[in-house]
Coordinates of C-alpha atoms and ligand atoms in Angstrom, one line a residue:
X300 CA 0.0 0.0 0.0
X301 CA 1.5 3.2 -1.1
X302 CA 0.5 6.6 1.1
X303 CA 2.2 8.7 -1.9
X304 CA 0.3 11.4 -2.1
X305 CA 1.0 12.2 -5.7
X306 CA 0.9 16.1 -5.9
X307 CA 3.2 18.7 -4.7
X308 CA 0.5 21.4 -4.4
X309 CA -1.5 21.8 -1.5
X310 CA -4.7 24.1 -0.9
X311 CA -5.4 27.7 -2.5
X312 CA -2.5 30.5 -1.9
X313 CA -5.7 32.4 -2.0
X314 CA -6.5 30.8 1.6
X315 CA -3.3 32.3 3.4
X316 CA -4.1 33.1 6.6
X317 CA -7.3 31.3 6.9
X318 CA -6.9 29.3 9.8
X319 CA -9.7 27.1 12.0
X320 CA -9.8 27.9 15.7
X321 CA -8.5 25.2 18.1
X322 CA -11.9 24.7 19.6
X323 CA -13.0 23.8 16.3
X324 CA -9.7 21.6 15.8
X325 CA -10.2 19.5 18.8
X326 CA -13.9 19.2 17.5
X327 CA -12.8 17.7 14.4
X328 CA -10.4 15.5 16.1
X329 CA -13.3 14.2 18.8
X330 CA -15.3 13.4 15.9
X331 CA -12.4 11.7 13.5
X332 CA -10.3 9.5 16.2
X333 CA -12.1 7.7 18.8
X334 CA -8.9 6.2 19.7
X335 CA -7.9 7.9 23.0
X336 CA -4.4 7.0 22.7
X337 CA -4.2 8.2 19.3
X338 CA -5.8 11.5 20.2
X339 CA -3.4 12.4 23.0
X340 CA -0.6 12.0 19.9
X341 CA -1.9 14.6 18.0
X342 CA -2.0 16.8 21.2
X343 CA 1.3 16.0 22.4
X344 CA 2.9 16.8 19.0
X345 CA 0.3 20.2 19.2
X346 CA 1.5 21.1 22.4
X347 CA 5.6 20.8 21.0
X348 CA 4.8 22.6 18.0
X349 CA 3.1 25.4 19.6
X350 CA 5.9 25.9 22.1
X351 CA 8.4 25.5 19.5
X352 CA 7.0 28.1 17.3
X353 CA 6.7 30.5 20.8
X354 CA 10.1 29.7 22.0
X355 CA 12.3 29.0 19.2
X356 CA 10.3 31.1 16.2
X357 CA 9.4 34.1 18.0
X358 CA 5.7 33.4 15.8
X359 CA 3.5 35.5 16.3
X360 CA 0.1 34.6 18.1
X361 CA -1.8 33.3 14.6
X362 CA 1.8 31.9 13.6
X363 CA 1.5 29.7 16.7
X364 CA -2.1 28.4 16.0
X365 CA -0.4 27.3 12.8
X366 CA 2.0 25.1 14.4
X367 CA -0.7 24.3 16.5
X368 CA -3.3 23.3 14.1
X369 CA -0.6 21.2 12.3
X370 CA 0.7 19.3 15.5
X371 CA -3.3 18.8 16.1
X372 CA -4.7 17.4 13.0
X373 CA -1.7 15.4 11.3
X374 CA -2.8 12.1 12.0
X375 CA -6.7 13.1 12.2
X376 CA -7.6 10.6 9.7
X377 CA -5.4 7.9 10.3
X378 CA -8.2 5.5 12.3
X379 CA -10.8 6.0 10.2
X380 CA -8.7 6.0 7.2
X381 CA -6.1 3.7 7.4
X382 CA -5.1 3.0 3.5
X383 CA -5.7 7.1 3.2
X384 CA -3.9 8.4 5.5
X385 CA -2.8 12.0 4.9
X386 CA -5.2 12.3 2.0
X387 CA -8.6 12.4 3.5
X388 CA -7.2 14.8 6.2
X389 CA -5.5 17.1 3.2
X390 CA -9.2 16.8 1.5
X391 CA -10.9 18.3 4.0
X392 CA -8.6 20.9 5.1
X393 CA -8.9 22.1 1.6
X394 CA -12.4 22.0 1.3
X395 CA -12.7 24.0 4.4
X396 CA -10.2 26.6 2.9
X397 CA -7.3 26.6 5.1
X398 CA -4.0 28.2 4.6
X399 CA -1.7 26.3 2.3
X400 CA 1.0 25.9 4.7
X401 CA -0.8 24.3 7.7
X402 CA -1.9 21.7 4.6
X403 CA 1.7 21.6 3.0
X404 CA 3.2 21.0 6.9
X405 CA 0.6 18.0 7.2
X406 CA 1.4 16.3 3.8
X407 CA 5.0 16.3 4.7
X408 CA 5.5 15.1 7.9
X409 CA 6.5 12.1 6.8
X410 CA 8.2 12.3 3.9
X411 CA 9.4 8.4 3.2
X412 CA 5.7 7.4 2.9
X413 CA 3.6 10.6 1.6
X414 CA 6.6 11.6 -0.9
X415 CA 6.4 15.2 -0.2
X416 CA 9.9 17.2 1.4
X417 CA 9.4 19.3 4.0
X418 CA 10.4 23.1 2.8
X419 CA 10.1 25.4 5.7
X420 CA 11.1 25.1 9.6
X421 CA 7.3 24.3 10.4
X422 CA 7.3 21.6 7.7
X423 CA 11.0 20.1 9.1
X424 CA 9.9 20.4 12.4
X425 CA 6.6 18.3 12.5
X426 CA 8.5 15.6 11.0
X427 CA 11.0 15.8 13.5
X428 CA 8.5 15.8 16.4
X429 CA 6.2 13.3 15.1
X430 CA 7.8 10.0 15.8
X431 CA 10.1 11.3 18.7
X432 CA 7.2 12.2 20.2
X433 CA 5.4 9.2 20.5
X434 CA 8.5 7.5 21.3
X435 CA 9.6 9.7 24.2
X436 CA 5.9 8.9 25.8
X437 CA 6.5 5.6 25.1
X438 CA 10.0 5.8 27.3
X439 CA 8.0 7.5 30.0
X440 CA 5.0 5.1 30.2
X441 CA 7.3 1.9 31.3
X442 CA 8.7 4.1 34.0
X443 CA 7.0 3.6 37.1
X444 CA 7.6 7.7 38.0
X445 CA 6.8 8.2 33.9
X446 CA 7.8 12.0 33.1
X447 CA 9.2 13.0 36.5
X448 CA 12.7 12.5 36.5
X449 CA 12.9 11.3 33.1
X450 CA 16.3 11.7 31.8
X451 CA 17.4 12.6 27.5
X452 CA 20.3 9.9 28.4
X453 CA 17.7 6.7 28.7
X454 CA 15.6 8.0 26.2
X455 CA 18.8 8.1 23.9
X456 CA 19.6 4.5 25.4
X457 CA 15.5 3.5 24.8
X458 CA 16.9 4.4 20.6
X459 CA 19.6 2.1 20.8
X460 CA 17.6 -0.6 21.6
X461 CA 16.1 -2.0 18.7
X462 CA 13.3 -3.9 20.2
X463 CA 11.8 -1.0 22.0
X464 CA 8.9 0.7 20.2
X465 CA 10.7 -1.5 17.6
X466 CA 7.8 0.4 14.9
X467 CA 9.2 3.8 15.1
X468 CA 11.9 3.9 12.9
X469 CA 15.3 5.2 13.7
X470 CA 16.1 5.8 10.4
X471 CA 13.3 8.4 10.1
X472 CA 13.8 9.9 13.4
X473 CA 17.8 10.7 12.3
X474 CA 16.9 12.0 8.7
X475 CA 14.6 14.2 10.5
X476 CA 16.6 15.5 13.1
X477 CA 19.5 16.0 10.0
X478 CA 17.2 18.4 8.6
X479 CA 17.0 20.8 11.5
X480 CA 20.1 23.2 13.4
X481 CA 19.5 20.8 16.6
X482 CA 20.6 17.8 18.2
X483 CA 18.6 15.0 19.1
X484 CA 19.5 15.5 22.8
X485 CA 17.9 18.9 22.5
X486 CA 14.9 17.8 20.1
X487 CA 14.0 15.6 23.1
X488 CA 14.6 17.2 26.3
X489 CA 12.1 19.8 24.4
X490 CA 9.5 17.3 24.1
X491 CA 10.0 15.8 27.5
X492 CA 9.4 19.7 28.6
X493 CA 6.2 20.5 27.1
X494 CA 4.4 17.1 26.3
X495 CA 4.6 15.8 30.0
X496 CA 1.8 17.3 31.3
X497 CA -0.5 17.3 28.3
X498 CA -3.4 15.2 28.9
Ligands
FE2_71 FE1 1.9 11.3 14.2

């Protein structure tokens, strides 16, 4: 099954700007992805985006709810729409007229499977954050204390063990980081910062 997308366009560059408030995001999600563990993902990768683009970008506040959105709504049709993924999402973000680049940063956050390159920081970054993401919570659930006291050094030993969350792939997680000015040490002490207490 191929996720290739197949186009390198992505929503009307009449649609700049146009953005859905988070309130309606989260309704979208509610409605799209039962899965609880699936939802608090896409919040955990919102929350690191959004505090990236704060921290790290200087955005502005509707810069942030960019970031935000993206973080939110990347996987939002991955349950429903398993051999889709990516494209239904893209659909209806289209449809619903929202600015190109929250649309573009979606379709390429993961570049081996939907064949589209992440172009700007926003776009690098989601792919950098997606899998470490799930793979830093997945280091903090097996500890009895979880988040508290969780160190970068055993989430850096967690990598080098190939059978832990043996589906995320290393490889990806590497090219990713490659494509940003930071170092996996920082990439995750980040996320272990400002997903912990996202719920
Ligand atoms: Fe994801």
């Amino acid at each position: 099954m191929s996720h290739k997308l197949g186009r390198n366009s992505f929503g009307d560059p009449a649609n700049a700007g146009n953005l859905m408030s988070i309130e309606e995001a989260h309704a979208l999600l509610n409605e799209w992805v039962p899965n609880e563990r699936l939802r608090l993902h896409m919040k955990q990768v919102a929350a690191v985006m959004k505090a990236w683009a704060i921290e790290k970008e200087n955005a502005d506040e509707k810069t942030a709810l960019k970031w935000e959105l993206a973080g939110l709504l990347h996987d939002a049709d991955w349950e429903k729409y398993p051999d889709d993924h990516c494209r239904i999402i893209i659909e209806e973000l289209e449809q619903r007229n929202i600015d190109p680049e929250v649309i573009h940063c979606i379709a390429s956050h993961g570049p081996n499977y939907f064949g589209i390159e992440p172009n700007n920081t926003m776009d690098k970054m989601i792919y950098a954050f997606d899998e470490l993401s799930g793979f830093v919570h997945a280091a903090a659930l097996i500890r009895p204390t979880q988040y508290e006291g969780l160190e970068v050094k055993s989430v850096l030993k967690r990598l080098r063990s190939p059978a832990f969350a043996a589906q995320v792939s290393r490889e990806d997680i590497n090219d990713a980081i490659s494509r940003t000015n930071y170092s996996l040490e920082e990439m995750i002490q980040f996320i272990v910062d400002h997903q912990k207490d996202v719920s």
